[in-house]
mmCIF file of C-alpha atoms in Angstrom:
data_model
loop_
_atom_site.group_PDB
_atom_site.id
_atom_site.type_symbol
_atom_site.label_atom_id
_atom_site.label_comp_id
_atom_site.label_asym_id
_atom_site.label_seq_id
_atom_site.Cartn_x
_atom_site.Cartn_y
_atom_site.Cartn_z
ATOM 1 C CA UNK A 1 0.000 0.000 0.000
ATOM 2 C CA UNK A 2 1.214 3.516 -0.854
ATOM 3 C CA UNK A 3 2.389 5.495 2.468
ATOM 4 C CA UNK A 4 3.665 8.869 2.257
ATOM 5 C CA UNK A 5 7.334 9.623 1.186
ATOM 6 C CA UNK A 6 9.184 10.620 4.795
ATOM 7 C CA UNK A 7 12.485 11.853 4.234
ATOM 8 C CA UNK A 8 13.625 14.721 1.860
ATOM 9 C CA UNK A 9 16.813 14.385 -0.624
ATOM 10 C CA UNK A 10 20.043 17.055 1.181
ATOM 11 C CA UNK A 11 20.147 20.302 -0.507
ATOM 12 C CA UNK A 12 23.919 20.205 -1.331
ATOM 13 C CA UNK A 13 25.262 22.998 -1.968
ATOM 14 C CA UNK A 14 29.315 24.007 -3.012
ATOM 15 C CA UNK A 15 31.290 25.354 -0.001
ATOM 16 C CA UNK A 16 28.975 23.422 2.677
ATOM 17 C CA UNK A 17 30.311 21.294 5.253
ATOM 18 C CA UNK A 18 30.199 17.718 5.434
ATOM 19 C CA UNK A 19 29.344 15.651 7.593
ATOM 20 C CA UNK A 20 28.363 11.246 8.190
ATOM 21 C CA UNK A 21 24.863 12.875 9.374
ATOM 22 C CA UNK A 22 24.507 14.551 5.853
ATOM 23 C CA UNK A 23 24.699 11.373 3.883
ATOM 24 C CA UNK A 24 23.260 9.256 6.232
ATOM 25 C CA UNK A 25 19.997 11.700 5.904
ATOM 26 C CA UNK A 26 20.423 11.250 1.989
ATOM 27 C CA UNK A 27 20.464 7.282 2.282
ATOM 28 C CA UNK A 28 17.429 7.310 4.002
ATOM 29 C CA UNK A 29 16.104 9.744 1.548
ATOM 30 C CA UNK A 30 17.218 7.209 -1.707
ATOM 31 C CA UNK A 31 16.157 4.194 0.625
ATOM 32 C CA UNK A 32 12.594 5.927 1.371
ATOM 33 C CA UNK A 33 12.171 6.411 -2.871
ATOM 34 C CA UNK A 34 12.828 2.711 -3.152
ATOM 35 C CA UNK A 35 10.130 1.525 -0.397
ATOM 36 C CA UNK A 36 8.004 4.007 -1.954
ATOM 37 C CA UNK A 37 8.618 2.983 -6.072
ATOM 38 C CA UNK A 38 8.057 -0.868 -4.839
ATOM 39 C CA UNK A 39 4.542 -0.052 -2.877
ATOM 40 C CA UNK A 40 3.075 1.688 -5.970
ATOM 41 C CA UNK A 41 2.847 -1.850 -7.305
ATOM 42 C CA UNK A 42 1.428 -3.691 -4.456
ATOM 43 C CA UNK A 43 -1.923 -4.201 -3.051
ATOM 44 C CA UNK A 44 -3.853 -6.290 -0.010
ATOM 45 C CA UNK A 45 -3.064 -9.512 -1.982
ATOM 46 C CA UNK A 46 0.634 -9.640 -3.053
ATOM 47 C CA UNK A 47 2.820 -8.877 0.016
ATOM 48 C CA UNK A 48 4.572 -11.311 1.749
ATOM 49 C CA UNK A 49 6.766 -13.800 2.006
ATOM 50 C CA UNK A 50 8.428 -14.650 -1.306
ATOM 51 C CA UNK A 51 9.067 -17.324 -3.689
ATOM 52 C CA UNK A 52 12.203 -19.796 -3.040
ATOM 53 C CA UNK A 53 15.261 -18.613 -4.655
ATOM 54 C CA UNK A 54 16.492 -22.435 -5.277
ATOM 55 C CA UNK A 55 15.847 -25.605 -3.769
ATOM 56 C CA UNK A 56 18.231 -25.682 -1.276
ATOM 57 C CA UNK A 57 16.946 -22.011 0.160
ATOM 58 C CA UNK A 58 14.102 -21.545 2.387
ATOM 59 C CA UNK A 59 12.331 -18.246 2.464
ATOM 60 C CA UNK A 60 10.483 -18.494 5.580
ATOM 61 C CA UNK A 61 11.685 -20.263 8.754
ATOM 62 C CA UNK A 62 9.759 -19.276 11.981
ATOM 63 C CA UNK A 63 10.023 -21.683 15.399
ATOM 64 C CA UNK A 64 7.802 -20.532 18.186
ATOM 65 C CA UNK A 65 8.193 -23.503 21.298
ATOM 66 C CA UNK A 66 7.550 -22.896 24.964
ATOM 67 C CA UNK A 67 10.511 -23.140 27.880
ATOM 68 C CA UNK A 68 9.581 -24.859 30.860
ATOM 69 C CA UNK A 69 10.417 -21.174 32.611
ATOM 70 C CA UNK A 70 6.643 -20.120 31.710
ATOM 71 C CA UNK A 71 8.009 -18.364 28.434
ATOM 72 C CA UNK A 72 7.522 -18.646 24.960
ATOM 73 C CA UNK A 73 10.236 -18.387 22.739
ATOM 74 C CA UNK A 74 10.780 -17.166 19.083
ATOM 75 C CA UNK A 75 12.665 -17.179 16.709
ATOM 76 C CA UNK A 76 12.954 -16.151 13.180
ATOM 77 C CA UNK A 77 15.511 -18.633 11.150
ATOM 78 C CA UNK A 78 15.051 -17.365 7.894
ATOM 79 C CA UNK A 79 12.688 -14.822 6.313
ATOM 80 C CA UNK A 80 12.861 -13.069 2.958
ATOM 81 C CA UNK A 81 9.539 -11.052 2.229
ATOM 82 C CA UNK A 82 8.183 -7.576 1.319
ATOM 83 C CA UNK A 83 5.995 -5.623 3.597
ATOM 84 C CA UNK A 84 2.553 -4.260 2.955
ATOM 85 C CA UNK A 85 4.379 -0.598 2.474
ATOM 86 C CA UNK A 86 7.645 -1.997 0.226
ATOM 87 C CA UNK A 87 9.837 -2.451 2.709
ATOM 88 C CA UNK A 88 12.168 -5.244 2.522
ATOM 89 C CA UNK A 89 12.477 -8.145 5.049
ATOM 90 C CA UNK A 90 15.681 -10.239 4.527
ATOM 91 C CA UNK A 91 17.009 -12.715 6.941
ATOM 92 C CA UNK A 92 19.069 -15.635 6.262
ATOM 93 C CA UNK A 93 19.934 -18.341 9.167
ATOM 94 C CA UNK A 94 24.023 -17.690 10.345
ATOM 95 C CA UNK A 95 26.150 -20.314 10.280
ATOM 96 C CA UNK A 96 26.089 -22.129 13.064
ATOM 97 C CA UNK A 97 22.281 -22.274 11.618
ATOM 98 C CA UNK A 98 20.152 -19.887 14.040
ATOM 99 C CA UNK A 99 18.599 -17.094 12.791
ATOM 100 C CA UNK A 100 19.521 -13.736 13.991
ATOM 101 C CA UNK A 101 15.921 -12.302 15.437
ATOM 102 C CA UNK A 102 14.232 -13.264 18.309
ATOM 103 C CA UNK A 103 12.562 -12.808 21.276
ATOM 104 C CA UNK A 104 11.213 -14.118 24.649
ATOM 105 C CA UNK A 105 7.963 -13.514 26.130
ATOM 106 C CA UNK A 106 6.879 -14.114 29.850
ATOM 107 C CA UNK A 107 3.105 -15.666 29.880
ATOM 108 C CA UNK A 108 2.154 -13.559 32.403
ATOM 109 C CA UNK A 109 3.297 -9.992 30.305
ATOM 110 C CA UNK A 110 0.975 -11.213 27.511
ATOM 111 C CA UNK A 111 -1.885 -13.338 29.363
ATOM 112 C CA UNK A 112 -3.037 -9.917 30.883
ATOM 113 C CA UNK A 113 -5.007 -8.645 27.911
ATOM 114 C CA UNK A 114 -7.547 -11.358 28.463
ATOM 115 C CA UNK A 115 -7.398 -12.392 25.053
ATOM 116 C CA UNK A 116 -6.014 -16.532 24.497
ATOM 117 C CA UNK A 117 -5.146 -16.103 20.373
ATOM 118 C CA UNK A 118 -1.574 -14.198 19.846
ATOM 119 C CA UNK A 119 -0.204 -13.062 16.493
ATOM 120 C CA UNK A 120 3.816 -12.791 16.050
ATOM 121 C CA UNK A 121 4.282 -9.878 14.133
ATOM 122 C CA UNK A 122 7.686 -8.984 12.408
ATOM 123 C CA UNK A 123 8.758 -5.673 11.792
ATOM 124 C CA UNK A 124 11.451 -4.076 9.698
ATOM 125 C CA UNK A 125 12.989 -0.008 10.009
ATOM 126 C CA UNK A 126 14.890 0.273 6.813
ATOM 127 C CA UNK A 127 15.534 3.954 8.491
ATOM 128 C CA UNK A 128 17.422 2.338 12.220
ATOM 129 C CA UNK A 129 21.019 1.670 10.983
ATOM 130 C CA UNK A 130 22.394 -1.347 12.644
ATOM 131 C CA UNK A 131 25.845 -1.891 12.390
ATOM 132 C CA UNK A 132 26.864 -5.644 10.425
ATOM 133 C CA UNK A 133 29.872 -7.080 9.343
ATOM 134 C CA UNK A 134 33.166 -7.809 10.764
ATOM 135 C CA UNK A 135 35.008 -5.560 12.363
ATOM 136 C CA UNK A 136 38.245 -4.379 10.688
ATOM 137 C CA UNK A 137 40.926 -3.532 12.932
ATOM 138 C CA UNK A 138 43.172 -1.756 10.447
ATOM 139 C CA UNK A 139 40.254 0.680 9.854
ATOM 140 C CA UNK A 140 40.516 3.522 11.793
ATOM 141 C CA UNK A 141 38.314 4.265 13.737
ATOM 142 C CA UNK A 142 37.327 0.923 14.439
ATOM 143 C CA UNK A 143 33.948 0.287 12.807
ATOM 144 C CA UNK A 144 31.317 -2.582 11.270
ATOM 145 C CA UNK A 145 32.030 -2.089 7.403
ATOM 146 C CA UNK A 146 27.840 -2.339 6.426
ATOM 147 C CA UNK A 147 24.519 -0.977 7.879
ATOM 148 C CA UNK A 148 21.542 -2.850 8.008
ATOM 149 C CA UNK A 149 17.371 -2.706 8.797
ATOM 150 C CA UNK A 150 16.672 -3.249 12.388
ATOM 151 C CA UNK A 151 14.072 -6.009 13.266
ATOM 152 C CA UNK A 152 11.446 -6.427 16.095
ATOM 153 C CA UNK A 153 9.340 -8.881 16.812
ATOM 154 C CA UNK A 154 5.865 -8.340 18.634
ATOM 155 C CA UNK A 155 3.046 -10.296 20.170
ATOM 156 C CA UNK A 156 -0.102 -8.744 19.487
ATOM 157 C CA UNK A 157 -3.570 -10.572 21.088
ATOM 158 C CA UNK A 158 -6.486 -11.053 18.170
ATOM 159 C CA UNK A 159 -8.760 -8.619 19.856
ATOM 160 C CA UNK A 160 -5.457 -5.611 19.274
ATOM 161 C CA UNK A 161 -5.042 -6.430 15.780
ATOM 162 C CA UNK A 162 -5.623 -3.434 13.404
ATOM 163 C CA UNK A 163 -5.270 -2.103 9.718
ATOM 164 C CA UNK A 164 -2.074 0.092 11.058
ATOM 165 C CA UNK A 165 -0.286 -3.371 11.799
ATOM 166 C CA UNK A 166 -1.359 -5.161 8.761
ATOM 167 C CA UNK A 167 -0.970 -2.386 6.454
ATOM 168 C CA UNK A 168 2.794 -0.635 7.653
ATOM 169 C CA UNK A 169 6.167 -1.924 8.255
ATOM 170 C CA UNK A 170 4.889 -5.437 9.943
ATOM 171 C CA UNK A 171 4.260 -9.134 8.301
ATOM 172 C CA UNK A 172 2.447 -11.821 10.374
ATOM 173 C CA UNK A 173 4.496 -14.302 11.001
ATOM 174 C CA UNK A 174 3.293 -16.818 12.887
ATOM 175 C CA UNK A 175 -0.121 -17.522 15.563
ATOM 176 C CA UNK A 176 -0.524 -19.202 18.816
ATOM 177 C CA UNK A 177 -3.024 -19.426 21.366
ATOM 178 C CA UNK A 178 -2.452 -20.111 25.242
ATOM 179 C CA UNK A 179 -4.829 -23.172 26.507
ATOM 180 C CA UNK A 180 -4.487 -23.462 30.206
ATOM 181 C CA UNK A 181 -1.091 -21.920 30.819
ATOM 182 C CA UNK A 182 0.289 -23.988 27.591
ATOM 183 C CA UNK A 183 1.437 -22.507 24.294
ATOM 184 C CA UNK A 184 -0.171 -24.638 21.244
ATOM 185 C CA UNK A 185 0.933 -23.024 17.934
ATOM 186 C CA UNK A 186 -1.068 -23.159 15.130
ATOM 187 C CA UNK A 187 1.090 -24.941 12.768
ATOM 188 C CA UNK A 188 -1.743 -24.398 9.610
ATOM 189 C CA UNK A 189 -1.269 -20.901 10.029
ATOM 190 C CA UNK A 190 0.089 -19.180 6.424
ATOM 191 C CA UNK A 191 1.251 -15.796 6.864
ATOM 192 C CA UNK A 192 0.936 -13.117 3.874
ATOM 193 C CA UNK A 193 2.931 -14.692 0.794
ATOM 194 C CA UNK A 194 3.151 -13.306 -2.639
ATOM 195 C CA UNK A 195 3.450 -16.257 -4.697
ATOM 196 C CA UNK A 196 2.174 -20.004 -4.730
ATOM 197 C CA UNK A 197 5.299 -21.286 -4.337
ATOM 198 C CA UNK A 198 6.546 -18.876 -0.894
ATOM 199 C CA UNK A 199 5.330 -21.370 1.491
ATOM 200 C CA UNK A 200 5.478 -25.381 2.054
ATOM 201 C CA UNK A 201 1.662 -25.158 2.774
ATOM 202 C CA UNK A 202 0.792 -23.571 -0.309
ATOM 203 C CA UNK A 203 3.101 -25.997 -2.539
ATOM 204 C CA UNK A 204 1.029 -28.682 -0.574
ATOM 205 C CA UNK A 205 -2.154 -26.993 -1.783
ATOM 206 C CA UNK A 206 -1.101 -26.870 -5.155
ATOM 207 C CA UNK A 207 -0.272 -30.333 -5.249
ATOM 208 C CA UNK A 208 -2.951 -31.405 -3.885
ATOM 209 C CA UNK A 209 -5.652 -29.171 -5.639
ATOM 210 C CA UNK A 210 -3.807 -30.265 -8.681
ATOM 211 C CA UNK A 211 -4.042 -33.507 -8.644
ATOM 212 C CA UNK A 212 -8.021 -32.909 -7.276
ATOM 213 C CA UNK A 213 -8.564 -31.281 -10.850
ATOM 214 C CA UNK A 214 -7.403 -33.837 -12.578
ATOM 215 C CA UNK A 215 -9.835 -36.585 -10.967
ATOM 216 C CA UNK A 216 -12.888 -34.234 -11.582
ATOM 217 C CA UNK A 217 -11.451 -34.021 -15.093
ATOM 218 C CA UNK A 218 -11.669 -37.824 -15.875
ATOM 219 C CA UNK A 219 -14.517 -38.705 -13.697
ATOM 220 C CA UNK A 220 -16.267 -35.811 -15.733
ATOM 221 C CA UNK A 221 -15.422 -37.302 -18.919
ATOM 222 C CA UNK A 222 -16.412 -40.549 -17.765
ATOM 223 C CA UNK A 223 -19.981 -39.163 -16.821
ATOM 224 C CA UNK A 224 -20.602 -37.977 -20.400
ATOM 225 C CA UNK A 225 -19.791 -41.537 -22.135
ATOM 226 C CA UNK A 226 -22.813 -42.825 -19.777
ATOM 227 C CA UNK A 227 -24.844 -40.370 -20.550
ATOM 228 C CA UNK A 228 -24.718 -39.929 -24.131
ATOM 229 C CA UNK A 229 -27.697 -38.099 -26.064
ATOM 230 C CA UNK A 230 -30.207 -40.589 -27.493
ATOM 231 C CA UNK A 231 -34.176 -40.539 -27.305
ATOM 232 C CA UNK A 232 -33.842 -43.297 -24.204
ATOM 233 C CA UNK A 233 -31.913 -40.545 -22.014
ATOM 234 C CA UNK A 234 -33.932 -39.483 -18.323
ATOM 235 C CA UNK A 235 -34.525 -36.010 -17.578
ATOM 236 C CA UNK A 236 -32.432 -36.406 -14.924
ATOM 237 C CA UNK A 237 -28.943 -37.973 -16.967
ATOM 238 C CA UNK A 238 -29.771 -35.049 -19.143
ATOM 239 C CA UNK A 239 -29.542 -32.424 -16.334
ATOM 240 C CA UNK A 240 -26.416 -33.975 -14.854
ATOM 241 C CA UNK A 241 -24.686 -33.887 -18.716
ATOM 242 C CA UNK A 242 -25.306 -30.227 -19.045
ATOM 243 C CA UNK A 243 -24.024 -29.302 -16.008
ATOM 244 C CA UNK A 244 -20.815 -31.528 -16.467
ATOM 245 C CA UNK A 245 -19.975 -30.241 -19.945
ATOM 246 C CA UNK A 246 -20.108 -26.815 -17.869
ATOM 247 C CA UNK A 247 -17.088 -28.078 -15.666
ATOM 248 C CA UNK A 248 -15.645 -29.464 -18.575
ATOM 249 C CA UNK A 249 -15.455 -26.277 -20.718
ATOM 250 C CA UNK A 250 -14.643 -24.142 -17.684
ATOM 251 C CA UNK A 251 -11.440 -26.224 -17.028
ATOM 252 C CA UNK A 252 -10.909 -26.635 -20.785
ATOM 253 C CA UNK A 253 -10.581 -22.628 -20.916
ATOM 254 C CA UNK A 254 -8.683 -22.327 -17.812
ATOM 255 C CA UNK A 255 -6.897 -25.446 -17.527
ATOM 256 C CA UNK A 256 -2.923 -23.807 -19.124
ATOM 257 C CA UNK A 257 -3.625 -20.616 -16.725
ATOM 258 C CA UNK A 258 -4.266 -23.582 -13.844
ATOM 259 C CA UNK A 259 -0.942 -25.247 -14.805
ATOM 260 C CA UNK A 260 1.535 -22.826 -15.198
ATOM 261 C CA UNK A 261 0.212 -18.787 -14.113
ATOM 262 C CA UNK A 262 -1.623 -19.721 -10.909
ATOM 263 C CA UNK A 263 1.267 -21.816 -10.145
ATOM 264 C CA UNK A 264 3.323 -18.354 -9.917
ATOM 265 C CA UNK A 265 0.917 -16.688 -9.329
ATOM 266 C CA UNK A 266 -0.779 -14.887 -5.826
ATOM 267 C CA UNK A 267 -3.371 -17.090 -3.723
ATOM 268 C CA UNK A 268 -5.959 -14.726 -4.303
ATOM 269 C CA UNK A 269 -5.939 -15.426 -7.953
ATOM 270 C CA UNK A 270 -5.554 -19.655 -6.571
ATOM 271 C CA UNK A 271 -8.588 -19.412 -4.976
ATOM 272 C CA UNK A 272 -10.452 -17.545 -7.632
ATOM 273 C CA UNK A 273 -10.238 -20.180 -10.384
ATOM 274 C CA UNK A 274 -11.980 -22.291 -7.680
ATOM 275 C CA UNK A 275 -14.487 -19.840 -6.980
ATOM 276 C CA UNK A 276 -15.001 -19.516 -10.586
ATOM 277 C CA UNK A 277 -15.509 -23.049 -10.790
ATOM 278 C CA UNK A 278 -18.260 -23.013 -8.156
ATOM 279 C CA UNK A 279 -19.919 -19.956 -9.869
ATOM 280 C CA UNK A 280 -20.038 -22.549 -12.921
ATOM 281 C CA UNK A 281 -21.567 -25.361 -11.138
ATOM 282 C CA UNK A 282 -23.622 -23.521 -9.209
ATOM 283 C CA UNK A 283 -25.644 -21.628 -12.545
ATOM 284 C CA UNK A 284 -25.499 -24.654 -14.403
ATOM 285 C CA UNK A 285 -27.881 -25.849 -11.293
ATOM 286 C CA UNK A 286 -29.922 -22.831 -11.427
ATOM 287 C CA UNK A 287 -30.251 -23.622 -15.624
ATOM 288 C CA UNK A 288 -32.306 -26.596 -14.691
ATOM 289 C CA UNK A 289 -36.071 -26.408 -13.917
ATOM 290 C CA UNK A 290 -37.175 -26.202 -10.113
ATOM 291 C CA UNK A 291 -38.509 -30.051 -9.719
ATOM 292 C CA UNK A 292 -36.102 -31.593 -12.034
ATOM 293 C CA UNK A 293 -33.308 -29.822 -9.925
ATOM 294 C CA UNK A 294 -34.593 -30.890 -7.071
ATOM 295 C CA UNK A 295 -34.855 -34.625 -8.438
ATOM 296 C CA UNK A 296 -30.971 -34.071 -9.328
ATOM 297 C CA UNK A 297 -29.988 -32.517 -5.524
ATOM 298 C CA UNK A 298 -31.471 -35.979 -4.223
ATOM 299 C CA UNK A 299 -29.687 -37.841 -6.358
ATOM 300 C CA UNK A 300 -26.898 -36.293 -5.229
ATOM 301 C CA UNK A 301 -28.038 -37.156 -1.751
ATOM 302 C CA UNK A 302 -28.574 -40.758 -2.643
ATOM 303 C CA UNK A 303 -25.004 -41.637 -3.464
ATOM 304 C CA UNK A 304 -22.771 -38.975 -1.528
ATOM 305 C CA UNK A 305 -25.060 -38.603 1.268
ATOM 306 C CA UNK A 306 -25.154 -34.526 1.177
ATOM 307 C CA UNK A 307 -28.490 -33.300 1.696
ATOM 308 C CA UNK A 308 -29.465 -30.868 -0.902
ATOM 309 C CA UNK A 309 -29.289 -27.489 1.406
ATOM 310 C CA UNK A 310 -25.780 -29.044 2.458
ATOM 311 C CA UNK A 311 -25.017 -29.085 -1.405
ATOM 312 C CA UNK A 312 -25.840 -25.609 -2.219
ATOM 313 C CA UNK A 313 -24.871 -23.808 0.656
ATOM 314 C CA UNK A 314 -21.501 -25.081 0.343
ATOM 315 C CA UNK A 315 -21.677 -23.608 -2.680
ATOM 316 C CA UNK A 316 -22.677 -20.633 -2.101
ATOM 317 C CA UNK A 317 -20.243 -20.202 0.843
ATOM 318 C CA UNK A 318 -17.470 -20.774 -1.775
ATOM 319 C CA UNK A 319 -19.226 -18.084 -4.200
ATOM 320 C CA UNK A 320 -19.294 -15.815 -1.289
ATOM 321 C CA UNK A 321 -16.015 -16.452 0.181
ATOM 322 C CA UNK A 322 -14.212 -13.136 2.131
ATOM 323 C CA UNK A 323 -10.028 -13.900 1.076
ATOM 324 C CA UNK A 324 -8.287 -12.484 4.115
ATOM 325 C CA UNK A 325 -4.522 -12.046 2.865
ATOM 326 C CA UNK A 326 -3.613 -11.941 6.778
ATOM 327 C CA UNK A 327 -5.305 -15.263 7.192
ATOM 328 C CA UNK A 328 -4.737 -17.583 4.004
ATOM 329 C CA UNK A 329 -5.441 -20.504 5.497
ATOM 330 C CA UNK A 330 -9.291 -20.388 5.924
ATOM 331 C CA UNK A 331 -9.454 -20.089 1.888
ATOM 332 C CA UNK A 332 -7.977 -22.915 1.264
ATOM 333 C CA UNK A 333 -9.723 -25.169 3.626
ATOM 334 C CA UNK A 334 -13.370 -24.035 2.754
ATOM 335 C CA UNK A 335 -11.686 -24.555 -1.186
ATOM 336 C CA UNK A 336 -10.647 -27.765 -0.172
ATOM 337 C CA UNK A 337 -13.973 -28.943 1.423
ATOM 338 C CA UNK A 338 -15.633 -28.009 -1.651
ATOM 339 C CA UNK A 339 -13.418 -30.321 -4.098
ATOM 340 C CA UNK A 340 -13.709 -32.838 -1.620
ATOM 341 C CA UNK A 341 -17.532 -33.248 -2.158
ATOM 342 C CA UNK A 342 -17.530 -32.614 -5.917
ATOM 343 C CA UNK A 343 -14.625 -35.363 -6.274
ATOM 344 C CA UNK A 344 -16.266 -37.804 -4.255
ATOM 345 C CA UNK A 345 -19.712 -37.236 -5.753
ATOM 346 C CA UNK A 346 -17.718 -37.238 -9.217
ATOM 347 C CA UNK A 347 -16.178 -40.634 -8.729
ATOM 348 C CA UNK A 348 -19.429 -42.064 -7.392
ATOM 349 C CA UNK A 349 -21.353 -41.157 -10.308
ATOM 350 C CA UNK A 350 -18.748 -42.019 -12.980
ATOM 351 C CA UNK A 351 -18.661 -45.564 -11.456
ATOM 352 C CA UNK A 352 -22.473 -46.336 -11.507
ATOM 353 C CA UNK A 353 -23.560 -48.558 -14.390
ATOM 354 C CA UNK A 354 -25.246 -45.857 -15.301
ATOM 355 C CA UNK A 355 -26.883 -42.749 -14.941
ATOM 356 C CA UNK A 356 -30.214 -42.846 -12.936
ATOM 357 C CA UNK A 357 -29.196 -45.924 -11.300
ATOM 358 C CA UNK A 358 -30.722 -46.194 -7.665
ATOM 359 C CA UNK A 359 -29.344 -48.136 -4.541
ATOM 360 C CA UNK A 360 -32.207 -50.004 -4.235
ATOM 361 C CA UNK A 361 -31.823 -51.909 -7.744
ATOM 362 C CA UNK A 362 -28.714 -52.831 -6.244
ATOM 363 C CA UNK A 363 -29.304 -54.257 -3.552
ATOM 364 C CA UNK A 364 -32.273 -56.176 -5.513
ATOM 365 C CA UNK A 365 -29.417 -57.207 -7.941
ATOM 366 C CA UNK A 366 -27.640 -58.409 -5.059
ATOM 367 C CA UNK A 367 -30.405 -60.354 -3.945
ATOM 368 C CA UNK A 368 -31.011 -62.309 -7.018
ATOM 369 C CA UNK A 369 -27.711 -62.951 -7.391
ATOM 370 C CA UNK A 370 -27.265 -64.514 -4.333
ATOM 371 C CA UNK A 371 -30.662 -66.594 -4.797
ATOM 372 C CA UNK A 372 -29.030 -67.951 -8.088
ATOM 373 C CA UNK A 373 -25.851 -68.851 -6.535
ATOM 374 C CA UNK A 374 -27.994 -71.317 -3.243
ATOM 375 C CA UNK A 375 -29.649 -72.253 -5.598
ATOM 376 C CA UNK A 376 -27.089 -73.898 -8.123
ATOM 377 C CA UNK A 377 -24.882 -74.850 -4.776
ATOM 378 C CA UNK A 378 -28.301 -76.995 -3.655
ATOM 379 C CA UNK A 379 -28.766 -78.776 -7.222
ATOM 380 C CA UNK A 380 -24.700 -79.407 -7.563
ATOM 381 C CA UNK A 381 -25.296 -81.306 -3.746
ATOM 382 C CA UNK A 382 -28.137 -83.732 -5.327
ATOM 383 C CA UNK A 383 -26.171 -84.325 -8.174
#
């Protein structure tokens, strides 16, 4: 988000005098143009942690863990992100393979606020110069050769979080609640991230989601070669073919932007082409008439056992779905849920015999079957 430019560029001037405050003022001037030249292209969806660099580099690292001295402890290994104002965060782990920020909090400094849910904040001043580096001793005077940000790390309760922390120099790290003097972190929690691939969680997701799209893919195709158009075809085959050559063309338009943009690209636009893909499903529903619909929804029920408000309000909570960039997570479970029960309904369809097929000739089927087979074993005995 765009935040006013701070510092103002030195007048210099011939003749002046110089001096270390003069160009430190000007650094912060040059740094402040930079901050402000990277916000201009970010928004509420694309801060945060960043992609990997390589495979053997990890982008975020955060450990929060309890002591058994009634603190909680943490620690930032390794974090390389960009701020909701364009500041940049960059920590690597040393070498001896600890990070270089953290902090220790006493349960009874942060248990006052009467709140149990914590958010660890991390913040970044590009503007506090903090000596790095080793020292030089043939430098005179004495002196760290480099300058870096300084780094702080908070613990803010859920009822004290506001747009000023979310929106300036601070990125949500990490969340934690406190059950009964105990510290359980919530290791599901995904902080900000810019890209698909900034996170383990999120590569999980993708995976996962991918592989998810590829099953309703099949299972759709599947559906069509049992329901192919003839004169002999039910109302209610007919329905369920329209509304899976909807799926089928939505992924068919989408399917390369699936594979290799969303990949790169921000959750938000992750979770859209799933939103999209309820949207689809959901008016190819609405296209049908009001009873045969309904005849559809409980043939839905029939073989996934989702009752037909179940079925549409999960669809409409996916429509309707509120993307918090602060708390990732909730998207993608509610996204998940939803493929879940399409899959699953999917499969079960694409495996019936065909279309319109009922439990109950099953179990009939079943029945005769085993009839037949007493019967032959009781004629094989006389023989």
């Amino acid at each position: 988000m765009i935040k006013t430019i701070k510092y103002k560029p030195v007048n210099w001037v011939d003749g002046m005098r110089l001096s270390s405050e003069q160009f430190v003022a000007n650094d912060k001037y040059y740094q402040d143009k930079m901050r402000d030249a990277i916000s201009t292209r970010l928004n509420g969806y694309n801060y945060g942690i960043l992609p990997c660099l390589d495979t053997n580099t990890r982008t975020f690292a955060v450990e929060i863990t309890a002591s058994a001295a009634q603190m909680v402890d943490i620690r930032v290994r390794s974090c390389h992100a960009i701020t909701a104002d364009g500041c940049r965060i960059h920590i690597d782990a040393g070498p001896d393979g600890r990070g270089n920020v953290g902090v220790s909090y006493y349960f009874n400094e942060i248990s006052a606020t009467g709140s149990n849910l914590y958010n660890v904040l991390l913040q970044v001043d590009p503007f506090e110069r903090v000596p790095e580096g080793e020292i030089n001793p043939d430098n005179e005077p004495a002196r760290h050769p480099y300058v870096g940000p300084s780094y702080k790390i908070l613990v803010v309760p859920e009822t004290n979080l506001s747009s000023e922390h979310i929106e300036s120099r601070s990125l949500t790290v990490g969340r934690f609640a406190l059950e009964q003097g105990s510290v359980v972190v919530n290791e599901r929690y995904i902080p900000p991230c810019t890209s698909m691939m900034s996170h383990p969680l999120l590569i999980k997701y993708y995976e996962l989601f991918s592989t998810t799209v590829h099953k309703l893919q099949s299972t759709s195709f599947s559906i069509l070669d049992k329901t192919v158009n003839d004169s002999s075809l039910t109302a209610l085959a007919r329905n369920l073919r329209m509304v899976t050559e909807r799926i089928l063309e939505y992924l068919a338009h989408h399917i390369f932007t699936f594979r290799y943009q969303l990949r790169q690209g921000t959750p938000l636009d992750f979770i859209g082409f799933f939103c999209h893909l309820s949207q689809t499903l959901f008016t190819g529903m609405r296209c049908i008439a009001t009873k045969e619909r309904e005849d559809l929804l409980k043939y839905f029920y029939e073989w996934r056992d989702i009752s037909p408000a179940s079925f549409e309000e999960l669809l409409a909570r996916v429509m309707e779905m509120k993307y918090n960039h602060w708390d990732i997570y909730s998207a993608f479970a509610l996204t998940e849920e939803f493929l879940v029960e399409i899959t699953a309904l999917w499969e079960r369809l694409a495996a019936l015999e065909y279309i319109g097929q009922h439990k109950e000739n099953i179990v009939v089927a079943e029945q005769q079957q085993v009839q037949q087979m007493q019967t032959r074993k009781i004629w094989t005995l006389l023989d």
